[in-house]
Amino acid sequence: MANVLWLQGGACSGNTMSFLNAEEPTVVELITDFGLNILWHPTTGLQIGDQVQDLLKDILAGKEQMDILVYEGSLIEGPNKTGSMNFFADRPMKDWIKELSEVAGYVVAIGDCATWGGIPAVAPNPSESTGLQFHKKAKGGFLGADYVSKGGLPVINIPGCPAHPDWITQILVAIAVGRIGDVQIDDYHRPKTFFTDFVQDGCTNVTNFAQKVDGGFGTRGGCLFYEVGCRGPMTRASCNNILWNRQSSKTRSNHPCLGCTEPGFPHNDLMKGSVFKTMKHLGVFPKEVPTGRSKVAYYLEAGFQKILPTNKRITETSK
């Protein structure tokens, strides 16, 4: 039996809804087959008002065991570090999180806001939003760079806007059955099980990417990296291997990957003209190239493919 407390901070509820759509395992299976006891959840929790406050106090007093603290939403510290922009159960949410994290067996941050700060943390950031243990790419965040839970791990980050539901439930299962020690995490505390491969892996447009076929919204047969800002080649996530609703993904539905599982999200800090557009040098060369590639080598390869195409579509249109 593992007791789970799920709290929701600022500017987020999508991960709660995503979680309820999990399939492998489902939320029901988490409870019936894997022994998770959900102490409270923003959507399914039965307690209201003072009952929630009493539950939290019992956890802090050691009267109620909390094995897993799940948090979604940005951690709002404003204004002036008071946390008064985000109250919960008669206190600033940040105060609850600070104290609960000290008694939690494990802490799991769900979604971009909880992991890196997300959209609310974009400058000028009047709410003073941050993630639990990262602020953008910088380790630290609200709990600090050195935080570890009673279970001996730092905050386990499951990013995404929202996070895939099966990423969430499978990590909760790993904790519940005592196998979380077998799960490796990367430098950003993401489980490598889900965040080693790139979104590009498994993308149905990968051949067009390799052969430099430009694509756009509303058309089939081209890669969205070159013109409309798809970040699939530099974003680590299993979206095209563990499909959403077991059906599809952004890139399979001809929508560019937004890179929402990377700590730089939202990329370019939502600068005007940067969304759904590939940022380029001199209007020709992409400012960012696939992870692990040097810019010079990539530019030479791309130019060669354009000049001597092997894809029939390029051959027919390159005159």
Coordinates of C-alpha atoms in Angstrom, one line a residue:
M1 CA 0.0 0.0 0.0
A2 CA 1.3 3.4 -1.0
N3 CA -0.4 6.6 0.1
V4 CA -0.5 9.3 -2.5
L5 CA -1.3 13.0 -2.0
W6 CA -1.8 15.0 -5.2
L7 CA -1.8 18.8 -4.9
Q8 CA -2.3 21.4 -7.7
G9 CA -0.5 24.7 -7.8
G10 CA -0.8 27.7 -10.1
A11 CA -2.0 27.8 -13.7
C12 CA -2.4 24.1 -14.2
S13 CA -5.1 21.4 -14.3
G14 CA -4.2 19.6 -17.6
N15 CA -2.1 17.0 -15.9
T16 CA -4.9 16.1 -13.5
M17 CA -7.1 15.4 -16.5
S18 CA -4.4 13.6 -18.4
F19 CA -3.8 11.3 -15.4
L20 CA -7.4 10.3 -15.3
N21 CA -7.1 9.1 -19.0
A22 CA -4.2 6.7 -18.3
E23 CA -4.5 3.2 -19.9
E24 CA -1.4 1.2 -18.9
P25 CA -2.2 1.0 -16.1
T26 CA -5.5 2.9 -15.6
V27 CA -6.2 4.9 -12.4
V28 CA -8.6 2.1 -11.3
E29 CA -5.9 -0.5 -11.8
L30 CA -3.5 1.7 -9.8
I31 CA -5.8 1.3 -6.8
T32 CA -7.1 -2.2 -7.3
D33 CA -4.0 -4.0 -8.6
F34 CA -1.1 -2.0 -7.3
G35 CA -2.3 -0.8 -3.9
L36 CA -2.2 2.9 -4.3
N37 CA -4.4 4.8 -1.8
I38 CA -5.1 8.3 -3.0
L39 CA -5.3 10.4 0.1
W40 CA -6.5 13.4 -1.9
H41 CA -6.7 14.5 -5.5
P42 CA -8.1 17.8 -6.9
T43 CA -10.7 16.0 -9.0
T44 CA -11.5 12.8 -7.2
G45 CA -10.8 13.7 -3.6
L46 CA -13.8 13.4 -1.3
Q47 CA -12.6 15.9 1.4
I48 CA -13.6 19.5 1.2
G49 CA -12.9 22.6 3.2
D50 CA -11.6 22.0 6.7
Q51 CA -11.4 18.2 6.0
V52 CA -8.5 18.8 3.5
Q53 CA -6.7 21.1 6.0
D54 CA -7.1 18.4 8.7
L55 CA -5.7 15.8 6.4
L56 CA -2.6 17.9 5.6
K57 CA -2.1 18.6 9.3
D58 CA -2.4 14.9 10.1
I59 CA 0.3 14.1 7.5
L60 CA 2.7 16.7 9.0
A61 CA 2.0 15.4 12.5
G62 CA 2.8 11.9 11.5
K63 CA -0.7 10.6 12.1
E64 CA -1.2 9.9 8.4
Q65 CA 1.6 8.4 6.2
M66 CA 2.3 10.0 2.9
D67 CA 4.5 7.8 0.6
I68 CA 4.2 10.0 -2.5
L69 CA 3.7 13.7 -2.9
V70 CA 2.6 14.5 -6.4
Y71 CA 2.6 18.2 -7.4
E72 CA 1.4 19.9 -10.6
G73 CA 1.4 23.5 -11.5
S74 CA 4.0 26.2 -11.0
L75 CA 5.2 26.9 -7.5
I76 CA 4.1 30.5 -7.0
E77 CA 6.3 32.5 -4.6
G78 CA 5.0 36.0 -5.2
P79 CA 4.5 38.6 -4.4
N80 CA 7.9 39.2 -2.7
K81 CA 8.2 35.6 -1.7
T82 CA 5.1 35.6 0.4
G83 CA 3.2 33.1 -1.7
S84 CA 0.0 35.0 -1.2
M85 CA -0.9 34.8 -4.9
N86 CA -1.7 31.1 -4.4
F87 CA -3.6 30.1 -1.3
F88 CA -4.7 26.5 -0.5
A89 CA -6.4 25.3 2.7
D90 CA -6.0 28.7 4.4
R91 CA -2.2 29.0 3.7
P92 CA 0.1 29.8 0.8
M93 CA 0.5 26.7 -1.2
K94 CA 4.3 27.1 -1.1
D95 CA 4.2 26.7 2.7
W96 CA 2.4 23.4 2.5
I97 CA 4.8 22.1 -0.2
K98 CA 7.8 23.1 1.8
E99 CA 6.6 21.2 4.9
L100 CA 5.1 18.2 3.1
S101 CA 8.2 17.7 1.0
E102 CA 10.1 17.2 4.3
V103 CA 8.0 14.2 5.3
A104 CA 7.3 12.7 1.9
G105 CA 8.7 9.3 0.9
Y106 CA 9.1 10.6 -2.7
V107 CA 8.2 13.8 -4.5
V108 CA 7.0 13.7 -8.1
A109 CA 6.6 16.9 -10.2
I110 CA 4.1 16.5 -13.0
G111 CA 4.0 18.8 -16.0
D112 CA 6.2 21.7 -17.2
C113 CA 5.0 24.2 -14.6
A114 CA 5.9 21.9 -11.7
T115 CA 9.2 20.8 -13.2
W116 CA 10.7 23.9 -14.7
G117 CA 8.2 26.7 -14.0
G118 CA 6.6 26.5 -17.4
I119 CA 4.8 29.4 -19.1
P120 CA 4.1 31.3 -15.8
A121 CA 7.9 31.6 -15.3
V122 CA 8.5 33.4 -18.5
A123 CA 9.9 36.9 -17.9
P124 CA 8.9 39.2 -16.4
N125 CA 7.3 36.5 -14.2
P126 CA 5.2 38.8 -11.9
S127 CA 4.0 35.8 -9.9
E128 CA 7.5 34.7 -9.2
S129 CA 6.8 31.2 -10.5
T130 CA 9.3 28.4 -10.5
G131 CA 9.5 24.6 -10.5
L132 CA 10.0 22.4 -7.5
Q133 CA 13.7 21.7 -8.2
F134 CA 14.5 23.5 -11.4
H135 CA 13.9 27.0 -12.7
K136 CA 14.1 26.6 -16.5
K137 CA 17.4 24.8 -17.0
A138 CA 19.0 25.9 -13.7
K139 CA 18.9 23.4 -10.9
G140 CA 17.6 24.8 -7.7
G141 CA 13.9 25.8 -8.0
F142 CA 11.8 26.1 -4.9
L143 CA 13.1 23.2 -2.9
G144 CA 16.8 23.8 -3.7
A145 CA 19.4 21.9 -5.6
D146 CA 20.3 19.7 -2.7
Y147 CA 16.8 18.5 -1.8
V148 CA 16.2 14.7 -1.5
S149 CA 13.1 13.0 -0.2
K150 CA 13.0 10.5 2.7
G151 CA 13.3 7.8 0.0
G152 CA 16.7 9.2 -0.9
L153 CA 15.8 10.7 -4.4
P154 CA 15.6 14.2 -5.6
V155 CA 12.3 15.4 -7.1
I156 CA 11.3 13.0 -9.9
N157 CA 10.3 15.2 -12.9
I158 CA 7.7 14.0 -15.4
P159 CA 7.4 17.0 -17.7
G160 CA 5.0 17.7 -20.6
C161 CA 2.2 20.1 -21.3
P162 CA 0.5 18.0 -20.2
A163 CA 2.5 14.9 -19.3
H164 CA 1.5 11.7 -20.9
P165 CA -0.8 9.8 -18.5
D166 CA 1.0 6.5 -18.8
W167 CA 4.3 8.2 -17.9
I168 CA 2.6 9.3 -14.6
T169 CA 1.0 6.0 -13.7
Q170 CA 4.0 3.8 -14.5
I171 CA 6.3 5.9 -12.3
L172 CA 3.7 5.7 -9.5
V173 CA 3.6 1.9 -9.9
A174 CA 7.4 1.8 -9.7
I175 CA 7.3 3.6 -6.4
A176 CA 4.4 1.6 -5.0
V177 CA 6.0 -1.8 -5.7
G178 CA 9.4 -0.8 -4.5
R179 CA 11.1 -0.7 -7.9
I180 CA 11.8 3.0 -8.3
G181 CA 15.5 2.3 -7.6
D182 CA 15.6 0.5 -10.9
V183 CA 14.5 3.6 -12.8
Q184 CA 17.4 5.8 -13.9
I185 CA 16.9 9.5 -14.1
D186 CA 18.8 12.0 -16.3
D187 CA 20.4 15.3 -15.5
Y188 CA 17.0 17.0 -15.3
H189 CA 15.6 14.2 -13.1
R190 CA 13.4 12.8 -15.9
P191 CA 13.0 9.0 -15.9
K192 CA 15.1 7.7 -18.8
T193 CA 12.5 5.1 -19.5
F194 CA 10.4 7.8 -21.2
F195 CA 12.9 10.6 -21.9
T196 CA 15.9 9.0 -23.7
D197 CA 14.6 8.8 -27.3
F198 CA 13.6 11.9 -29.3
V199 CA 10.1 12.7 -30.4
Q200 CA 11.4 12.3 -33.9
D201 CA 12.0 8.6 -33.2
G202 CA 8.9 6.9 -34.6
C203 CA 7.6 10.1 -36.3
T204 CA 6.0 9.2 -39.6
N205 CA 7.8 12.2 -41.2
V206 CA 11.3 11.0 -40.3
T207 CA 12.2 10.1 -43.9
N208 CA 11.2 13.6 -45.0
F209 CA 13.4 15.0 -42.2
A210 CA 16.4 12.9 -43.4
Q211 CA 15.9 13.9 -47.0
K212 CA 15.1 17.6 -46.2
V213 CA 11.6 17.8 -47.5
D214 CA 9.9 20.9 -46.2
G215 CA 6.4 20.6 -44.9
G216 CA 3.8 22.9 -43.5
F217 CA 0.4 23.1 -41.7
G218 CA -2.3 21.3 -43.6
T219 CA -0.1 19.4 -46.0
R220 CA 1.1 15.8 -45.9
G221 CA 4.5 14.4 -46.8
G222 CA 6.9 17.0 -45.5
C223 CA 8.9 17.6 -42.3
L224 CA 7.8 20.4 -40.0
F225 CA 11.3 21.1 -38.6
Y226 CA 12.5 23.3 -41.4
E227 CA 9.7 25.9 -41.5
V228 CA 7.1 25.7 -38.7
G229 CA 9.3 25.2 -35.7
C230 CA 8.9 21.4 -34.9
R231 CA 11.4 20.6 -32.1
G232 CA 11.1 16.8 -32.5
P233 CA 14.8 16.3 -33.3
M234 CA 15.9 18.0 -30.1
T235 CA 13.2 17.0 -27.7
R236 CA 13.5 13.8 -25.5
A237 CA 10.1 12.2 -25.1
S238 CA 8.4 8.9 -26.2
C239 CA 5.3 10.6 -27.8
N240 CA 5.7 8.7 -31.0
N241 CA 6.4 5.4 -29.3
I242 CA 3.8 5.5 -26.6
L243 CA 1.0 7.2 -28.6
W244 CA -1.5 9.5 -27.0
N245 CA -4.8 7.7 -26.5
R246 CA -2.9 4.8 -28.2
Q247 CA -3.8 6.6 -31.5
S248 CA -1.6 9.5 -32.5
S249 CA 0.8 12.3 -31.5
K250 CA 1.3 15.9 -32.5
T251 CA 3.7 15.2 -35.4
R252 CA 1.5 12.3 -36.6
S253 CA -1.4 14.7 -36.9
N254 CA 0.8 17.2 -38.7
H255 CA 1.4 19.6 -35.8
P256 CA 4.9 20.6 -34.8
C257 CA 6.4 19.3 -31.6
L258 CA 6.6 22.2 -29.2
G259 CA 9.5 20.7 -27.2
C260 CA 7.4 20.7 -24.0
T261 CA 9.4 18.0 -22.2
E262 CA 12.6 20.1 -22.3
P263 CA 13.5 22.6 -19.6
G264 CA 13.7 25.4 -22.0
F265 CA 9.9 25.3 -22.7
P266 CA 8.4 27.6 -23.7
H267 CA 11.3 28.1 -26.1
N268 CA 12.5 31.6 -27.0
D269 CA 10.4 32.8 -24.0
L270 CA 7.4 33.2 -26.4
M271 CA 9.2 36.0 -28.3
K272 CA 6.9 37.4 -31.0
G273 CA 7.2 35.4 -34.2
S274 CA 8.9 32.4 -32.5
V275 CA 5.9 30.1 -32.1
F276 CA 5.2 27.8 -35.0
K277 CA 8.2 29.2 -36.9
T278 CA 11.7 27.9 -37.3
M279 CA 14.2 30.5 -36.1
K280 CA 16.9 31.0 -38.7
H281 CA 20.2 32.7 -39.4
L282 CA 20.0 34.9 -42.5
G283 CA 16.6 33.5 -43.2
V284 CA 18.2 30.2 -44.3
F285 CA 20.0 28.2 -41.6
P286 CA 18.1 26.9 -38.6
K287 CA 19.5 28.5 -35.4
E288 CA 19.0 25.2 -33.6
V289 CA 20.0 21.9 -35.1
P290 CA 19.3 18.3 -34.0
T291 CA 20.8 17.4 -30.6
G292 CA 24.3 15.9 -31.0
R293 CA 25.0 17.5 -34.4
S294 CA 27.4 20.3 -35.1
K295 CA 25.9 23.2 -37.0
V296 CA 28.5 23.2 -39.8
A297 CA 28.1 19.5 -40.5
Y298 CA 24.3 19.7 -40.4
Y299 CA 24.2 22.7 -42.8
L300 CA 26.5 20.9 -45.2
E301 CA 24.4 17.7 -45.1
A302 CA 21.2 19.7 -45.6
G303 CA 22.6 21.6 -48.5
F304 CA 23.8 18.4 -50.1
Q305 CA 20.4 16.7 -49.8
K306 CA 18.7 19.7 -51.4
I307 CA 21.1 19.7 -54.3
L308 CA 21.1 16.0 -54.9
P309 CA 17.7 14.8 -53.6
T310 CA 16.7 11.2 -53.4
N311 CA 13.1 11.8 -52.4
K312 CA 10.7 11.8 -55.4
R313 CA 8.9 14.8 -54.1
I314 CA 12.1 16.9 -54.1
T315 CA 13.2 15.5 -57.4
E316 CA 9.9 16.7 -59.0
T317 CA 9.9 20.1 -57.4
S318 CA 13.6 21.0 -57.4
K319 CA 14.1 22.6 -60.9

